Coordinates of C-alpha atoms and ligand atoms in Angstrom, one line a residue:
X1490 CA 24.4 -98.1 55.8
X1491 CA 27.4 -99.8 55.3
X1492 CA 30.2 -97.0 57.1
X1493 CA 32.7 -97.8 53.9
X1494 CA 30.2 -97.0 51.1
X1495 CA 28.8 -93.7 53.6
X1496 CA 29.5 -89.8 52.6
X1497 CA 30.9 -89.2 55.5
X1498 CA 34.0 -86.7 56.5
X1499 CA 34.5 -86.9 60.1
X1500 CA 37.6 -84.5 61.0
X1501 CA 40.1 -85.5 63.7
X1502 CA 40.9 -81.8 64.4
X1503 CA 38.6 -78.9 66.5
X1504 CA 38.0 -77.6 62.9
X1505 CA 39.2 -73.3 64.2
X1506 CA 36.1 -71.6 63.4
X1507 CA 33.7 -73.2 65.5
X1508 CA 33.1 -71.5 68.5
X1509 CA 30.5 -73.8 71.0
X1510 CA 30.6 -77.1 71.1
X1511 CA 27.4 -78.6 68.7
X1512 CA 29.2 -76.5 65.8
X1513 CA 32.3 -78.4 66.5
X1514 CA 30.8 -81.7 66.2
X1515 CA 28.8 -81.4 63.7
X1516 CA 31.7 -80.3 61.6
X1517 CA 33.5 -83.1 63.0
X1518 CA 30.8 -86.1 63.1
X1519 CA 31.2 -85.5 58.9
X1520 CA 26.9 -83.4 58.9
X1521 CA 27.2 -80.3 57.4
X1522 CA 29.5 -78.0 55.1
X1523 CA 29.1 -74.6 54.9
X1524 CA 29.5 -73.2 51.5
X1525 CA 29.1 -69.2 53.0
X1526 CA 28.8 -67.7 56.0
X1527 CA 25.9 -69.3 58.2
X1528 CA 24.8 -70.7 54.3
X1529 CA 25.1 -74.7 54.6
X1530 CA 24.8 -78.0 53.1
X1531 CA 23.2 -81.1 54.6
X1532 CA 25.5 -84.0 54.8
X1533 CA 24.0 -88.1 54.7
X1534 CA 24.4 -87.6 58.3
X1535 CA 22.8 -84.6 59.2
X1536 CA 20.4 -84.8 56.7
X1537 CA 18.6 -88.3 58.6
X1538 CA 18.8 -85.9 61.3
X1539 CA 17.0 -82.9 60.0
X1540 CA 14.7 -84.9 58.4
X1541 CA 13.9 -86.8 61.9
X1542 CA 13.4 -83.6 63.9
X1543 CA 11.3 -82.6 61.1
X1544 CA 9.4 -85.8 61.2
X1545 CA 8.4 -84.9 65.2
X1546 CA 8.1 -81.3 64.2
X1547 CA 4.9 -82.5 61.6
X1548 CA 3.8 -85.0 63.4
X1549 CA 2.6 -83.1 66.6
X1550 CA 1.1 -80.7 64.5
X1551 CA -1.2 -82.7 62.4
X1552 CA -2.0 -83.6 65.7
X1553 CA -2.5 -80.7 67.0
X1554 CA -5.0 -79.6 63.8
X1555 CA -2.9 -77.9 61.8
X1556 CA -2.8 -78.5 58.1
X1557 CA 0.8 -78.9 56.3
X1558 CA 0.7 -76.7 52.7
X1559 CA 4.1 -75.2 50.8
X1560 CA 5.0 -71.9 50.2
X1561 CA 7.3 -70.7 47.9
X1562 CA 11.1 -69.5 49.0
X1563 CA 10.9 -66.2 46.5
X1564 CA 8.0 -63.8 46.9
X1565 CA 7.0 -60.9 45.7
X1566 CA 7.4 -57.8 47.4
X1567 CA 4.1 -56.7 47.2
X1568 CA 2.3 -58.0 49.0
X1569 CA 5.2 -57.1 51.5
X1570 CA 4.1 -53.3 50.9
X1571 CA 0.7 -53.9 51.4
X1572 CA 1.6 -55.0 55.1
X1573 CA 3.9 -52.4 55.5
X1574 CA 6.8 -54.5 56.2
X1575 CA 8.7 -54.3 52.6
X1576 CA 10.4 -50.5 54.2
X1577 CA 10.5 -51.4 57.7
X1578 CA 12.0 -55.0 57.6
X1579 CA 15.6 -54.0 56.6
X1580 CA 18.6 -55.2 55.4
X1581 CA 17.9 -59.0 56.9
X1582 CA 15.2 -59.1 54.2
X1583 CA 17.8 -60.2 50.9
X1584 CA 16.6 -58.8 47.6
X1585 CA 16.4 -59.0 43.9
X1586 CA 15.1 -58.0 40.6
X1587 CA 14.2 -60.6 38.6
X1588 CA 14.8 -60.7 34.5
X1589 CA 11.8 -58.3 33.8
X1590 CA 13.0 -56.0 36.8
X1591 CA 10.2 -57.5 39.5
X1592 CA 11.0 -56.4 42.7
X1593 CA 11.8 -59.7 44.5
X1594 CA 13.2 -61.4 48.1
X1595 CA 14.1 -64.7 49.8
X1596 CA 11.3 -65.1 52.5
X1597 CA 12.7 -64.3 55.7
X1598 CA 8.5 -65.1 57.8
X1599 CA 5.9 -66.2 55.6
X1600 CA 2.2 -63.9 57.2
X1601 CA 2.0 -62.1 53.9
X1602 CA 1.9 -65.1 52.3
X1603 CA -0.2 -67.0 54.1
X1604 CA -2.2 -64.2 54.3
X1605 CA -2.4 -63.8 51.1
X1606 CA -3.7 -67.3 50.2
X1607 CA -6.7 -67.0 52.8
X1608 CA -8.1 -63.9 51.7
X1609 CA -8.1 -65.5 47.8
X1610 CA -9.7 -68.5 48.8
X1611 CA -11.9 -68.0 51.8
X1612 CA -14.7 -65.4 52.3
X1613 CA -16.9 -67.8 55.1
X1614 CA -16.8 -68.2 59.4
X1615 CA -17.7 -71.4 58.1
X1616 CA -14.5 -72.2 57.0
X1617 CA -12.9 -71.0 60.3
X1618 CA -10.7 -71.6 62.5
X1619 CA -7.7 -73.0 60.0
X1620 CA -3.8 -73.6 61.1
X1621 CA -1.6 -74.1 58.1
X1622 CA 1.5 -74.6 58.1
X1623 CA 4.9 -75.7 56.7
X1624 CA 8.2 -75.9 56.1
X1625 CA 10.3 -73.8 54.7
X1626 CA 13.6 -72.8 53.8
X1627 CA 13.8 -69.5 55.3
X1628 CA 16.5 -66.6 54.3
X1629 CA 17.7 -63.5 56.4
X1630 CA 21.3 -62.2 56.7
X1631 CA 21.8 -62.3 60.0
X1632 CA 24.8 -59.3 60.5
X1633 CA 26.5 -62.2 62.6
X1634 CA 25.8 -65.6 61.8
X1635 CA 27.8 -68.0 63.3
X1636 CA 27.5 -70.6 66.2
X1637 CA 27.0 -72.8 63.0
X1638 CA 23.3 -73.9 61.8
X1639 CA 22.6 -72.2 64.9
X1640 CA 22.1 -68.6 63.9
X1641 CA 22.4 -69.1 60.1
X1642 CA 21.3 -66.9 57.2
X1643 CA 19.6 -69.9 55.4
X1644 CA 17.6 -71.6 57.7
X1645 CA 14.7 -74.2 57.8
X1646 CA 11.8 -73.9 59.7
X1647 CA 8.4 -75.0 60.7
X1648 CA 5.9 -71.6 60.3
X1649 CA 1.9 -71.9 61.3
X1650 CA -0.5 -69.3 61.0
X1651 CA -4.0 -69.6 62.5
X1652 CA -6.7 -67.9 61.1
X1653 CA -9.8 -67.5 63.8
X1654 CA -13.7 -65.6 63.5
X1655 CA -12.4 -63.7 67.5
X1656 CA -10.5 -63.2 70.2
X1657 CA -11.7 -66.8 72.4
X1658 CA -11.1 -68.7 69.4
X1659 CA -7.5 -67.3 68.7
X1660 CA -6.3 -68.0 71.6
X1661 CA -7.9 -71.5 72.1
X1662 CA -5.8 -71.9 68.3
X1663 CA -2.8 -70.4 70.5
X1664 CA -3.2 -72.8 73.5
X1665 CA -3.0 -75.8 70.9
X1666 CA -0.3 -74.7 69.9
X1667 CA 1.8 -73.9 73.3
X1668 CA 1.1 -77.8 74.2
X1669 CA 2.0 -79.3 70.9
X1670 CA 5.4 -76.9 71.5
X1671 CA 5.9 -78.2 74.9
X1672 CA 5.3 -82.8 73.1
X1673 CA 7.3 -81.1 70.2
X1674 CA 10.4 -80.5 72.0
X1675 CA 10.0 -83.4 74.9
X1676 CA 10.0 -86.2 72.3
X1677 CA 13.1 -85.5 71.2
X1678 CA 15.0 -85.2 75.0
X1679 CA 14.4 -81.6 75.7
X1680 CA 12.3 -79.5 78.2
X1681 CA 12.3 -76.3 76.8
X1682 CA 10.8 -73.0 78.7
X1683 CA 7.7 -71.0 77.7
X1684 CA 8.9 -67.5 77.9
X1685 CA 6.6 -64.8 78.1
X1686 CA 7.9 -62.2 75.4
X1687 CA 7.8 -59.3 74.9
X1688 CA 5.0 -58.4 72.4
X1689 CA 5.2 -54.4 72.6
X1690 CA 1.6 -52.7 71.5
X1691 CA -0.6 -56.3 72.0
X1692 CA -0.6 -56.6 75.1
X1693 CA 2.4 -59.4 75.9
X1694 CA 0.6 -63.0 77.7
X1695 CA -0.1 -64.3 74.0
X1696 CA 3.6 -64.6 72.9
X1697 CA 6.2 -66.7 74.4
X1698 CA 9.6 -67.5 73.3
X1699 CA 10.6 -71.8 73.9
X1700 CA 13.9 -72.0 75.6
X1701 CA 16.0 -74.8 75.3
X1702 CA 18.4 -74.6 78.9
X1703 CA 22.1 -74.3 77.4
X1704 CA 25.4 -72.2 78.3
X1705 CA 26.4 -71.2 75.3
X1706 CA 23.1 -70.0 75.4
X1707 CA 22.3 -66.1 73.2
X1708 CA 19.4 -64.9 75.8
X1709 CA 19.6 -64.1 79.1
X1710 CA 16.6 -66.6 80.6
X1711 CA 14.7 -66.0 84.4
X1712 CA 12.9 -68.9 85.6
X1713 CA 10.7 -70.4 88.5
X1714 CA 13.0 -72.9 90.2
X1715 CA 10.0 -74.6 90.6
X1716 CA 10.1 -75.3 86.6
X1717 CA 12.5 -77.9 87.1
X1718 CA 10.1 -79.6 89.5
X1719 CA 7.7 -79.6 86.7
X1720 CA 9.5 -80.7 83.9
X1721 CA 10.5 -83.7 85.7
X1722 CA 7.5 -84.8 86.5
X1723 CA 6.7 -85.5 83.0
X1724 CA 3.3 -84.3 82.3
X1725 CA 1.6 -81.1 80.4
X1726 CA 0.5 -79.2 83.4
X1727 CA -0.2 -75.7 81.0
X1728 CA -2.2 -74.4 84.2
X1729 CA 1.0 -74.5 86.0
X1730 CA 3.3 -73.7 84.0
X1731 CA 1.1 -70.1 83.2
X1732 CA 1.3 -70.0 86.8
X1733 CA 5.0 -69.6 86.9
X1734 CA 7.4 -66.5 86.3
X1735 CA 9.5 -67.7 83.3
X1736 CA 10.8 -64.1 81.2
X1737 CA 13.6 -63.2 78.7
X1738 CA 14.4 -60.0 81.2
X1739 CA 14.0 -60.1 84.1
X1740 CA 12.0 -57.0 85.2
X1741 CA 9.1 -57.5 82.9
X1742 CA 6.9 -60.5 83.0
X1743 CA 3.5 -59.4 81.0
X1744 CA 1.1 -61.5 82.4
X1745 CA 1.7 -60.5 86.1
X1746 CA 3.2 -63.4 87.2
X1747 CA 4.4 -63.1 90.5
X1748 CA 8.9 -62.5 90.2
X1749 CA 9.8 -65.2 92.9
X1750 CA 12.2 -64.7 95.9
X1751 CA 16.2 -64.4 95.2
X1752 CA 16.4 -68.0 96.4
X1753 CA 14.1 -69.1 94.1
X1754 CA 14.6 -67.7 90.4
X1755 CA 16.7 -68.9 88.2
X1756 CA 19.0 -67.4 86.4
X1757 CA 21.0 -69.4 82.7
X1758 CA 20.7 -69.0 78.7
X1759 CA 18.7 -69.7 77.1
X1760 CA 18.0 -71.0 72.8
X1761 CA 14.6 -70.2 72.0
X1762 CA 14.0 -72.9 69.5
X1763 CA 10.1 -71.9 69.3
X1764 CA 8.0 -68.9 68.8
X1765 CA 4.6 -68.6 69.2
X1766 CA 2.4 -65.4 68.9
X1767 CA -1.1 -63.7 68.8
X1768 CA -0.9 -60.8 66.5
X1769 CA -4.6 -60.2 66.5
X1770 CA -5.9 -58.5 62.5
X1771 CA -2.3 -57.0 62.3
X1772 CA -2.2 -58.4 59.2
X1773 CA -6.3 -58.9 58.0
X1774 CA -6.6 -55.5 58.5
X1775 CA -4.0 -53.8 55.8
X1776 CA -3.9 -57.3 53.7
X1777 CA -7.9 -57.5 53.8
X1778 CA -8.6 -60.9 54.8
X1779 CA -12.2 -60.5 55.6
X1780 CA -14.9 -62.9 56.0
X1781 CA -19.1 -63.0 56.2
X1782 CA -19.5 -63.0 59.7
X1783 CA -23.0 -65.5 60.9
X1784 CA -25.1 -62.4 61.1
X1785 CA -23.9 -61.4 57.4
X1786 CA -21.6 -59.0 58.7
X1787 CA -17.8 -58.8 57.1
X1788 CA -15.4 -59.4 60.1
X1789 CA -11.6 -58.6 59.6
X1790 CA -9.7 -62.5 60.9
X1791 CA -7.7 -63.1 64.1
X1792 CA -4.6 -64.4 62.9
X1793 CA -1.2 -65.8 65.4
X1794 CA 1.9 -67.0 63.7
X1795 CA 3.9 -70.2 65.2
X1796 CA 7.7 -71.1 64.7
X1797 CA 10.0 -73.5 65.3
X1798 CA 13.7 -73.6 64.5
X1799 CA 14.0 -77.2 62.5
X1800 CA 17.8 -76.9 61.9
X1801 CA 18.7 -75.1 64.8
X1802 CA 17.4 -77.5 67.4
X1803 CA 19.8 -80.1 65.3
X1804 CA 22.9 -78.1 67.0
X1805 CA 20.2 -77.3 70.5
X1806 CA 19.9 -81.2 70.4
X1807 CA 24.1 -80.9 70.6
X1808 CA 24.6 -78.6 73.2
X1809 CA 21.9 -80.8 75.6
X1810 CA 24.1 -83.6 75.0
X1811 CA 26.8 -84.2 73.9
X1812 CA 30.6 -85.7 76.0
X1813 CA 34.1 -84.9 75.1
X1814 CA 34.3 -87.1 73.1
X1815 CA 30.9 -86.6 71.1
X1816 CA 28.1 -86.0 70.2
X1817 CA 25.1 -88.9 72.7
X1818 CA 21.9 -88.9 70.4
X1819 CA 18.2 -88.9 72.3
X1820 CA 17.5 -92.1 70.5
X1821 CA 14.3 -90.2 68.5
X1822 CA 16.3 -88.0 66.6
X1823 CA 19.4 -90.5 66.2
X1824 CA 20.5 -90.7 62.7
X1825 CA 20.7 -94.1 63.1
X1826 CA 19.5 -96.1 66.6
X1827 CA 22.6 -98.7 65.8
X1828 CA 26.4 -98.0 65.2
X1829 CA 27.5 -101.4 64.8
X1830 CA 31.3 -102.7 65.1
X1831 CA 33.4 -104.6 63.5
X1832 CA 36.9 -105.4 65.1
X1833 CA 38.6 -106.7 62.5
X1834 CA 36.6 -106.3 59.6
X1835 CA 38.7 -108.9 57.1
X1836 CA 38.3 -111.2 58.9
X1837 CA 36.4 -114.4 57.3
X1838 CA 34.5 -116.1 60.7
X1839 CA 33.9 -112.4 61.5
X1840 CA 32.7 -111.0 58.9
X1841 CA 29.9 -113.3 58.4
X1842 CA 28.7 -113.2 61.9
X1843 CA 28.3 -109.3 61.7
X1844 CA 26.9 -109.5 58.3
X1845 CA 24.8 -111.2 59.5
X1846 CA 23.8 -109.3 62.4
X1847 CA 23.5 -106.0 60.0
X1848 CA 21.2 -108.1 57.8
X1849 CA 19.2 -109.3 60.9
X1850 CA 18.8 -106.1 62.2
X1851 CA 18.2 -104.4 58.3
X1852 CA 15.7 -106.6 58.5
X1853 CA 14.0 -105.9 61.5
X1854 CA 13.8 -102.0 60.6
X1855 CA 16.4 -101.2 63.5
X1856 CA 18.6 -98.5 61.6
X1857 CA 22.4 -99.1 62.0
X1858 CA 25.1 -97.8 60.6
X1859 CA 27.7 -100.8 59.4
X1860 CA 31.1 -100.2 60.2
X1861 CA 32.8 -102.2 58.2
X1862 CA 35.5 -100.8 57.5
X1863 CA 39.6 -101.8 57.5
X1864 CA 41.5 -100.2 60.3
X1865 CA 41.7 -100.0 63.4
X1866 CA 39.4 -101.0 66.6
X1867 CA 41.2 -97.4 68.6
X1868 CA 39.8 -95.6 65.3
X1869 CA 36.6 -97.1 65.1
X1870 CA 35.2 -96.6 68.7
X1871 CA 36.8 -92.7 68.4
X1872 CA 34.4 -92.2 65.6
X1873 CA 31.3 -94.3 67.2
X1874 CA 31.7 -92.1 70.2
X1875 CA 31.5 -89.2 68.0
X1876 CA 28.9 -89.8 65.8
X1877 CA 27.0 -90.7 68.9
X1878 CA 24.3 -93.7 68.1
X1879 CA 22.2 -94.7 71.1
X1880 CA 24.1 -97.9 70.7
X1881 CA 27.4 -99.3 69.8
X1882 CA 27.1 -103.4 69.5
X1883 CA 30.7 -104.4 69.1
X1884 CA 32.7 -108.4 67.7
X1885 CA 35.9 -109.0 67.6
X1886 CA 37.8 -112.3 67.6
X1887 CA 37.8 -112.9 71.3
X1888 CA 34.1 -112.5 71.8
X1889 CA 33.1 -114.5 68.9
X1890 CA 35.6 -117.3 70.0
X1891 CA 33.5 -116.7 73.4
X1892 CA 29.8 -116.8 71.3
X1893 CA 29.1 -112.7 73.4
X1894 CA 29.0 -109.9 71.7
X1895 CA 29.5 -106.6 74.1
X1896 CA 26.5 -104.1 73.8
X1897 CA 27.2 -100.3 74.6
X1898 CA 25.1 -97.1 75.8
X1899 CA 26.5 -94.5 74.5
X1900 CA 24.4 -92.4 77.3
X1901 CA 25.6 -94.6 80.3
X1902 CA 28.9 -95.6 78.8
X1903 CA 27.1 -98.8 80.4
X1904 CA 28.3 -102.3 78.5
X1905 CA 27.3 -105.5 78.5
X1906 CA 28.3 -108.7 77.2
X1907 CA 25.7 -111.2 75.3
X1908 CA 24.7 -113.5 73.6
X1909 CA 24.7 -112.5 69.2
X1910 CA 20.9 -113.6 70.8
X1911 CA 20.0 -111.4 73.9
X1912 CA 21.8 -107.9 72.0
X1913 CA 19.3 -109.0 69.0
X1914 CA 16.4 -109.0 71.2
X1915 CA 17.5 -106.3 72.9
X1916 CA 18.1 -104.0 70.0
X1917 CA 14.8 -105.3 68.4
X1918 CA 12.5 -105.1 71.2
Ligands
ATP3404 P1 16.0 -65.4 66.7 O1 16.2 -64.4 68.4 O2 17.0 -66.3 67.5 O3 17.2 -63.4 66.2 P2 13.3 -64.3 66.1 O4 13.2 -64.0 67.1 O5 14.4 -63.6 64.7 O6 15.3 -65.8 67.0 P3 11.5 -66.3 64.5 O7 10.9 -64.4 63.6 O8 10.6 -65.6 66.1 O9 12.6 -65.7 65.3 O10 11.7 -67.1 64.3 C1 10.9 -68.6 64.8 C2 12.2 -69.1 65.0 O11 13.2 -69.2 63.9 C3 13.2 -68.9 66.2 O12 12.7 -69.2 67.2 C4 14.2 -69.5 66.1 O13 14.2 -70.9 66.6 C5 14.4 -70.0 64.2 N1 15.0 -69.2 64.0 C6 15.0 -67.2 63.9 N2 16.9 -66.8 63.2 C7 17.6 -68.1 63.2 C8 18.3 -68.0 62.2 N3 18.7 -67.0 62.2 N4 18.8 -69.5 62.3 C9 18.2 -70.2 62.1 N5 17.0 -70.8 63.7 C10 16.6 -69.5 63.3
MG3405 MG1 11.8 -65.2 68.3

């Protein structure tokens, strides 16, 4: 993509309404614009990141055996009456009537709709287990939408739902998702700590919230220092993870893991990027999701639900990866891999080499954003640092004369002067 053509309205000044880095940087880097409180348009640069996150989430769901479908954003109130949540849900649910005076709502979540789909279409234990998911916009009329996409009113969520014949099966489905979540966040460069969450009556060891540590997180979290070591190791050791203490409430550990001694108890702030939940027959009982079991008897299915805040993740990744000049995207979710900076657009020799680099990289499927605009070098450097592509490839008249380009790593700040060929070799490796 040529920067001269890209719809990328960057801002020089910090917008007054943004209180945290990710919100500030998403506005300044031209990724989003607010249309109403907690409701955003995703501009081209922001959308590319959102799509990359979505793709990672999808790949890991598919790898875990979940099947994608797509449910609508608008739902009928009836099924929420069946589950007895219509009144209970309160003001966070956006309700309205259609022209025939039927009560409708914009879905805040999809347990009811998926349970209805299941009970109308699955009749036998032979069709179990099943985990179904979709990636769809949700609306929750949050009291205090804030921090940009972190707590929006309209937001993109991946929500999966598992259906099993018995508790053992449900537990397996839960553990499969648990592992899939750890892999998903890791691929985005995030360490997400699974915190035992309080699920009230159901028995707390089968609900976890996944939190990314960040000073600006909205939740207080407590965890065993051993997590830091485990995270550094790289491998996912489910058993070891489960033995360690991690909770959103210091006094409460539903799984019974020992609260570590003070020197090992870490207290921090966390951003909830995922939440998994086993809830047994809560919905299947009320909504009559029953299959025929192996001996012909009716069995009310066991369910779980598993959410990931896809749009919130964009903000969470920026909270984890930025400096005072801008964003520093991990390569897996970067809107482009390389920013190619022509220091002297309009100079025919510079243009020729840069155009050529741009073409070669594009042909090799390297995603490049090519700053071909007229303008000062300082502005180009500042914009490229702001939008945070992992690599910057810089070419000006001086380098050209010496036959070299500069390759800069946005994360480390390291710069290398290379021949055009070796720069290309590195970026296409
Ligand atoms: P929170 O405690 O942050 O309000 P929640 O527990 O109500 O979230 P869930 O119902 O567990 O949210 O939804 C699954 C995921 O969707 C959450 O883990 C979070 O990442 C994301 N999410 C929830 N609410 C919002 C929101 N208002 N804006 C953006 N993402 C959200
Ligand atoms: Mg939650």
